[in-house]
Coordinates of C-alpha atoms in Angstrom, one line a residue:
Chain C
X1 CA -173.6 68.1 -27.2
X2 CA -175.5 68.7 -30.0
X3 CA -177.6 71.3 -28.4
X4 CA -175.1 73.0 -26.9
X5 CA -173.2 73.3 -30.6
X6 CA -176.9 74.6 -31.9
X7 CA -177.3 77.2 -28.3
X8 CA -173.8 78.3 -29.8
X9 CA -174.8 79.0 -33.3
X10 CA -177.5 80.6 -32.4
X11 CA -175.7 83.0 -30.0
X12 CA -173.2 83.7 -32.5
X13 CA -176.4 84.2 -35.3
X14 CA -177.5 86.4 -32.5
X15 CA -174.6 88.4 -31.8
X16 CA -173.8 89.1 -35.7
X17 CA -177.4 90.5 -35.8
X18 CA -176.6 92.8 -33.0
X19 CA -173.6 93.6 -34.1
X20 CA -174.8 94.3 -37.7
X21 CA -178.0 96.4 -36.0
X22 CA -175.2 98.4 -33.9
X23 CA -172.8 99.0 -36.6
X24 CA -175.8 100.6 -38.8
X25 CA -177.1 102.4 -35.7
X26 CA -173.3 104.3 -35.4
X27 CA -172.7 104.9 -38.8
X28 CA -176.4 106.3 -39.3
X29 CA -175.5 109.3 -36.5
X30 CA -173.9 111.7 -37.7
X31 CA -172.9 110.6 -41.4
X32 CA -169.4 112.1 -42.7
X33 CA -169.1 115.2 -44.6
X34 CA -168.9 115.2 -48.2
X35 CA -165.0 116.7 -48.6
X36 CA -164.9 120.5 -49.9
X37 CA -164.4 121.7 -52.9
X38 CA -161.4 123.3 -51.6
X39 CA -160.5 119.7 -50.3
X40 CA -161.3 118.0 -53.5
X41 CA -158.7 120.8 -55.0
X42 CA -156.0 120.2 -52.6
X43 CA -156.0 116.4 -52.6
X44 CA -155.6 116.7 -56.6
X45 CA -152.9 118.8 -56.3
X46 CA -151.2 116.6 -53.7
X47 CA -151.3 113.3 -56.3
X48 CA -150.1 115.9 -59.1
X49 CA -147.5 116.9 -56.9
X50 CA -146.6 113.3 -55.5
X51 CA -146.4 112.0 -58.9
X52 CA -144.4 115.1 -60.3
X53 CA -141.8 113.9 -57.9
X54 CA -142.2 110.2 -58.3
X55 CA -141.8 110.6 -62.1
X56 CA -139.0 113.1 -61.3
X57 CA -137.3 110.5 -58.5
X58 CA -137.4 107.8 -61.7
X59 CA -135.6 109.9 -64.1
X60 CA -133.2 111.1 -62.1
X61 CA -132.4 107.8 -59.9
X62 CA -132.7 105.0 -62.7
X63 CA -130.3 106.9 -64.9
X64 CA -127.9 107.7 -62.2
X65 CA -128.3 103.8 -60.9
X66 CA -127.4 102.9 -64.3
X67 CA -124.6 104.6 -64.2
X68 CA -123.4 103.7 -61.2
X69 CA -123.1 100.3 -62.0
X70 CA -121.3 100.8 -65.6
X71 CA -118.9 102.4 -63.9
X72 CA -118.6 100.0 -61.1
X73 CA -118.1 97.3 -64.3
X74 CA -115.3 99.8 -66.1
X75 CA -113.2 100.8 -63.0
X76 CA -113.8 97.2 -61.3
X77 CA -110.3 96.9 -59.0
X78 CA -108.0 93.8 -61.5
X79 CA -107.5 91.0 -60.1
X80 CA -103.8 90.7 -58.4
X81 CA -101.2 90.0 -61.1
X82 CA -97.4 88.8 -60.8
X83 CA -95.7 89.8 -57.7
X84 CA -92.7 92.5 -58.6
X85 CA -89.1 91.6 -58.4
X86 CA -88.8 93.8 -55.2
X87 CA -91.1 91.6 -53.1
X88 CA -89.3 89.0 -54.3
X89 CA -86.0 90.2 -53.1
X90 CA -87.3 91.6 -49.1
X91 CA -88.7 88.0 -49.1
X92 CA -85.7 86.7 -49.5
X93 CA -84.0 88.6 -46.9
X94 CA -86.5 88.4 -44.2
X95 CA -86.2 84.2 -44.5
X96 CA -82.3 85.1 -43.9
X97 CA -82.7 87.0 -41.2
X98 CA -85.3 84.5 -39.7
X99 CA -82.1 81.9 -40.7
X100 CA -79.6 83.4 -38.8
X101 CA -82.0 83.8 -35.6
X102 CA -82.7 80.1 -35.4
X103 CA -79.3 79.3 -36.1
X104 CA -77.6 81.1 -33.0
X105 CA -75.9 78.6 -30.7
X106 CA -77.2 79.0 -27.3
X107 CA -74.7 79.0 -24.3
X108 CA -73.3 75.6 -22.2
X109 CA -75.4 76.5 -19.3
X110 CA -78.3 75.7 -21.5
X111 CA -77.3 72.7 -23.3
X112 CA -79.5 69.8 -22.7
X113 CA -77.4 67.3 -20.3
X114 CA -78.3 64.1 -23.1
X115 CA -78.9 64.8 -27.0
X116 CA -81.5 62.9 -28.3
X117 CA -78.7 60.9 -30.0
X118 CA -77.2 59.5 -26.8
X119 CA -80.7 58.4 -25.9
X120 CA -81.3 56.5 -29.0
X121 CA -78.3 54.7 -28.8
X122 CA -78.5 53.2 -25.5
X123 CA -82.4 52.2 -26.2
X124 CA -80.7 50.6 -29.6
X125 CA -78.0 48.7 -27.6
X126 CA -80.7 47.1 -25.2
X127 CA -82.6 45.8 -28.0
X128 CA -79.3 44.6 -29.4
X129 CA -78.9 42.2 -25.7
X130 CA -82.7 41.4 -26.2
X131 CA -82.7 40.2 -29.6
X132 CA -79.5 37.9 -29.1
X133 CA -80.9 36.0 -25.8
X134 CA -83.9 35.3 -27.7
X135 CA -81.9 33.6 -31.0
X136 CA -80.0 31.5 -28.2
Chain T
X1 CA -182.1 97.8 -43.1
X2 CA -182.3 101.8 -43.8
X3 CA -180.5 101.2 -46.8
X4 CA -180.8 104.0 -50.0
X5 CA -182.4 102.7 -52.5
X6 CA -179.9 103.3 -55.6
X7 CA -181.7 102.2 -58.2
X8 CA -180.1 102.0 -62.3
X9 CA -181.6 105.5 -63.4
X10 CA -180.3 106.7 -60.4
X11 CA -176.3 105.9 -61.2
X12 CA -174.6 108.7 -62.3
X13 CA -172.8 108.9 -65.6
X14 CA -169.1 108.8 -65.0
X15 CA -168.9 112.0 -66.2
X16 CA -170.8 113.3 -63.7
X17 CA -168.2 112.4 -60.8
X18 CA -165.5 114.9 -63.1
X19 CA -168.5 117.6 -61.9
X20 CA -167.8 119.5 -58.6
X21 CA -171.4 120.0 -58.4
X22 CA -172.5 116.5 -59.1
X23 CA -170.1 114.9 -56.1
X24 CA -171.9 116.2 -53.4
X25 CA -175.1 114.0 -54.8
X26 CA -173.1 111.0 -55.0
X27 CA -171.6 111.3 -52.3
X28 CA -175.0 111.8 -50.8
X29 CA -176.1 108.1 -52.1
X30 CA -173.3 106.4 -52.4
X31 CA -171.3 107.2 -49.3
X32 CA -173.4 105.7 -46.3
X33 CA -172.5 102.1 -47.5
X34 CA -169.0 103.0 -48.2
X35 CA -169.2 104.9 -44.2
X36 CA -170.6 101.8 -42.8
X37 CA -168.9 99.0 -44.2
X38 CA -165.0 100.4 -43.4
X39 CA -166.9 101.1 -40.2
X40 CA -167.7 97.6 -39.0
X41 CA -164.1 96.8 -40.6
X42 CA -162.5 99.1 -38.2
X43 CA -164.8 100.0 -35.8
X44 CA -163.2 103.4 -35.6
X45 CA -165.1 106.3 -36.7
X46 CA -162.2 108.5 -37.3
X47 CA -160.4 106.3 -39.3
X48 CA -164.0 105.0 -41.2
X49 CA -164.3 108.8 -41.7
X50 CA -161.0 109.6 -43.2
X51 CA -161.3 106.6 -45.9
X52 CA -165.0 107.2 -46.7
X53 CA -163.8 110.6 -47.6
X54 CA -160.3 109.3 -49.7
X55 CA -162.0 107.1 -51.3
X56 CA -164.6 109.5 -52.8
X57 CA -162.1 111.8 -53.6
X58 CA -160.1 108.6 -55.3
X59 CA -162.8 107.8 -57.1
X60 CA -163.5 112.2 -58.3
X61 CA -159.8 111.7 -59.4
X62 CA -159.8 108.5 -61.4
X63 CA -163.1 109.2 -62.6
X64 CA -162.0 109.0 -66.1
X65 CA -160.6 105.3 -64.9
X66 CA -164.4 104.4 -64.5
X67 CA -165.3 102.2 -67.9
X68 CA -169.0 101.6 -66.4
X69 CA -168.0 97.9 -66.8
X70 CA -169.8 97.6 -62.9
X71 CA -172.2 100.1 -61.3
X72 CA -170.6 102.6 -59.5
X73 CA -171.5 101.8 -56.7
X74 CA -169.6 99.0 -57.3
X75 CA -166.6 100.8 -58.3
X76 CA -166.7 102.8 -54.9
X77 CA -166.7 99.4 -52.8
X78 CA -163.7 98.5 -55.0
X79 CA -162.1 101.8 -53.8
X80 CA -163.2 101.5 -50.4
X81 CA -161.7 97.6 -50.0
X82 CA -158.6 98.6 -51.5
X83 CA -158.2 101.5 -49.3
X84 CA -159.0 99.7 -46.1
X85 CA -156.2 96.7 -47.3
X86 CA -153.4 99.6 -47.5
X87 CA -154.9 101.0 -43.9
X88 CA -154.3 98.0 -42.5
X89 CA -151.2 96.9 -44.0
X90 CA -149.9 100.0 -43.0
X91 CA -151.4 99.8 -39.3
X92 CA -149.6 96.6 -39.0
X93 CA -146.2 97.9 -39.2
X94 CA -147.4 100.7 -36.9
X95 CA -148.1 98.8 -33.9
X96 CA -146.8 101.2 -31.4
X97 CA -150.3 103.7 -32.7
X98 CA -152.2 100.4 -32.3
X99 CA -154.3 102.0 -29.7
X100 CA -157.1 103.7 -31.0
X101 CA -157.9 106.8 -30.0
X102 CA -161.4 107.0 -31.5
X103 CA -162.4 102.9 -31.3
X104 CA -166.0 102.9 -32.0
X105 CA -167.4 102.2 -27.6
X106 CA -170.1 99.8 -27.6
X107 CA -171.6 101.9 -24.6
X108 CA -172.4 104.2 -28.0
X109 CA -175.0 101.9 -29.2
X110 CA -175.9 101.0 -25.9
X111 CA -179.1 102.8 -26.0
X112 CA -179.8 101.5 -29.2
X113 CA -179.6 98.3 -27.5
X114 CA -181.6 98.8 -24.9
X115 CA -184.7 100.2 -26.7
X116 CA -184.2 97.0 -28.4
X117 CA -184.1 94.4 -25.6
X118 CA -186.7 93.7 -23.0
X119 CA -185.1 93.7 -19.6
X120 CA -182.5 95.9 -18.5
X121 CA -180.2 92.3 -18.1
X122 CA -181.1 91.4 -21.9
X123 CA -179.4 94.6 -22.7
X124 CA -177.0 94.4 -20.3
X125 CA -175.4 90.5 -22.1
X126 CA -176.9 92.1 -25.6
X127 CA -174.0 94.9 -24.9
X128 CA -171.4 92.1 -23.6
X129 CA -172.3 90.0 -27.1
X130 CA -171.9 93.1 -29.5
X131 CA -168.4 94.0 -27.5
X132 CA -167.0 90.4 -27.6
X133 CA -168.2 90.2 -31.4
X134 CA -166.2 93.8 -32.2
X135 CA -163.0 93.1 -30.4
X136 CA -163.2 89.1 -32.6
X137 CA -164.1 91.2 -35.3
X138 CA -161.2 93.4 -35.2
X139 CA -158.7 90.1 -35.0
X140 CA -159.8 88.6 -38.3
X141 CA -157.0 89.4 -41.1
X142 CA -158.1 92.2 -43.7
X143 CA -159.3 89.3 -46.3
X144 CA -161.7 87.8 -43.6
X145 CA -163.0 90.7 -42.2
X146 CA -163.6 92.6 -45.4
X147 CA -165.8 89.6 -46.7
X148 CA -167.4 89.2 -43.0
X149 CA -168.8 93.0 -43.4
X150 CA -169.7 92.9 -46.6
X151 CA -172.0 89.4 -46.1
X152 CA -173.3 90.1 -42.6
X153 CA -173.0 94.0 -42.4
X154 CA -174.1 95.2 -45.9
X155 CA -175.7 91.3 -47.1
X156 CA -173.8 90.9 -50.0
X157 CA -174.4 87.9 -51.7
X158 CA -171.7 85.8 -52.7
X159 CA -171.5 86.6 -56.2
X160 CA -171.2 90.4 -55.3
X161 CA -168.6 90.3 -52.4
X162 CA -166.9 88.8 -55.2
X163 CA -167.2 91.6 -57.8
X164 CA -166.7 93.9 -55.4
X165 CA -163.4 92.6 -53.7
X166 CA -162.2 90.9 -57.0
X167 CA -161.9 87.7 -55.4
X168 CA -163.1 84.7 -57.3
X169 CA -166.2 83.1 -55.4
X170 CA -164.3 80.1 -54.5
X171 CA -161.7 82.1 -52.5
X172 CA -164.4 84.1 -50.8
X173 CA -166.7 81.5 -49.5
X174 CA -163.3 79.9 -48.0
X175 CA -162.3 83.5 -46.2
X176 CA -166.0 83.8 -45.0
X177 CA -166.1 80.1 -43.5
X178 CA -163.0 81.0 -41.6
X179 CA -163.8 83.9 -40.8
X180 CA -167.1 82.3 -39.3
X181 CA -165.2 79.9 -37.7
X182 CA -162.8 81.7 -36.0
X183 CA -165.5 84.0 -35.0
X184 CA -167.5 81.4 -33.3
X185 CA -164.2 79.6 -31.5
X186 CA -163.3 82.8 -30.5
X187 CA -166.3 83.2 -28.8
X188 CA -167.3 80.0 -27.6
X189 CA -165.4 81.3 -24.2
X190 CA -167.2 85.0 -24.2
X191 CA -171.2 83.7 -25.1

């Protein structure tokens, strides 16, 4: 087991050296070109610009940020106050209305054939009959 | 190891990087260790190309940024890290272009190999080893790999993987013994 962990290693050891010896064989042929002058000039120009329009993008957004949110704070929508005397009033007359609907009599044909009075009674009276053969 | 001797009398005054005329030397001396090292961190000449270049042209900007607290060659490895950490963390949200069109082919060193090795089939599994090693390579998260490259690609000591990543020493022997490790699990299965 031993050995075989060791054989590993030095595999591994083996393949870093190759891969060390392979990586400075590629980067040796060709080597990159130093940029141009013309390069070096653009590249400066592009950070000069970039950060023209960073430092331009800072002034312009914080400040407008900032005042985004004091005005948000001023103009914030109040909370909801008393209810006016007119809302009071249709409230009132919807519930009336919603009264006089639930208060329609509906025809004989649909009259239930026992109220839930005459029920209770009878269920009452049989009790009554239990309760007195039991005292007896 | 071909390396360029760089010696102290050779480092250039900071000054001198400001000078058009001047950058073409340092990038003559300086810029094969920069090349090579975001090359075995990418394996991708292109890419290796484009940030050997950005980072010399970084480092002809901010020139003035240079106190000569480190040697500049130094400095440049600092530039080159930092550039490769932004590559990839800006790869990694671009993993639809994670196919590369200029990946660094082993068969490219294969001669190299060859001339190397003394039967064609000790070539053959020295090709197979150098492939499996890229492709774990190319796995390891930025932190890893950077301080693989700089130990066993450009041997770094320690100490100077540190200075050059700005990593304290602690935090870099612990990236390089997973890297190592991972390295070695990952090919236990390929060797």
């Amino acid at each position: 087991m031993k050995h075989a962990g060791q054989q590993l290693d030095n595999n591994v050891e083996r393949a870093i050296e190759l891969f060390r010896g392979a990586i400075h064989h590629a980067a040796a042929h060709p080597l990159p070109q130093a940029p141009s002058a013309k390069q070096l000039q653009e590249y400066s120009s592009r950070k000069r610009r970039r950060h023209v329009s960073r430092m331009v993008m800072t002034w312009t957004l914080g400040p407008a940020l900032a005042a985004m949110l004091v005005i948000g704070m001023v103009v914030r929508p109040r909370p909801a106050s008393q209810p006016a005397a007119s809302t009071y009033a249709s409230d009132s007359a919807l519930l009336e209305q919603v009264n006089e609907d639930l208060s329609q009599t509906a025809p004989d044909s649909l009259q239930p054939l026992y109220g839930p009075s005459d029920g209770s009674a009878t269920s009452t009276t049989h009790e009554n009959a239990t309760n007195q053969k039991v005292t007896r | 190891m071909e390396e360029i001797a760089i010696t102290d009398a050779q480092l250039l005054p900071q000054a001198a990087l400001l000078n058009a005329a001047n950058f073409d030397e340092v990038f003559r001396l300086y810029s094969p260790r920069v090349f090579r090292f975001l090359l075995g961190a990418l394996s991708d000449r292109d890419a290796a190309e484009t940030l050997t270049q950005e980072c010399f042209l970084k480092a002809h900007l901010a020139a003035d940024g240079f106190r000569g607290e480190s040697s500049l060659q130094t400095w440049l490895m600092k530039i080159a890290v930092n550039l490769l950490r932004d590559h990839l963390r800006s790869q990694r949200f671009r993993f639809w272009r994670r196919a590369q069109s200029s990946a660094l082919d082993p068969a490219e060193v294969s001669d190299w190999l060859a001339d190397r090795q003394s039967s064609p089939e000790a070539a053959c599994m020295a090709r197979d080893q150098v492939a499996g090693l890229w492709s774990a390579v190319a796995r390891l998260p930025a932190k890893q790999r950077t301080v693989f490259v700089l130990r066993f690609i450009e041997d770094m000591e320690l100490q100077e993987i540190a200075a050059n990543t700005g990593m304290q020493l602690s935090t870099v022997k612990t990236h390089l013994y997973r890297a190592t490790a991972k390295l070695r699990e990952q090919l236990k299965g390929g060797l």
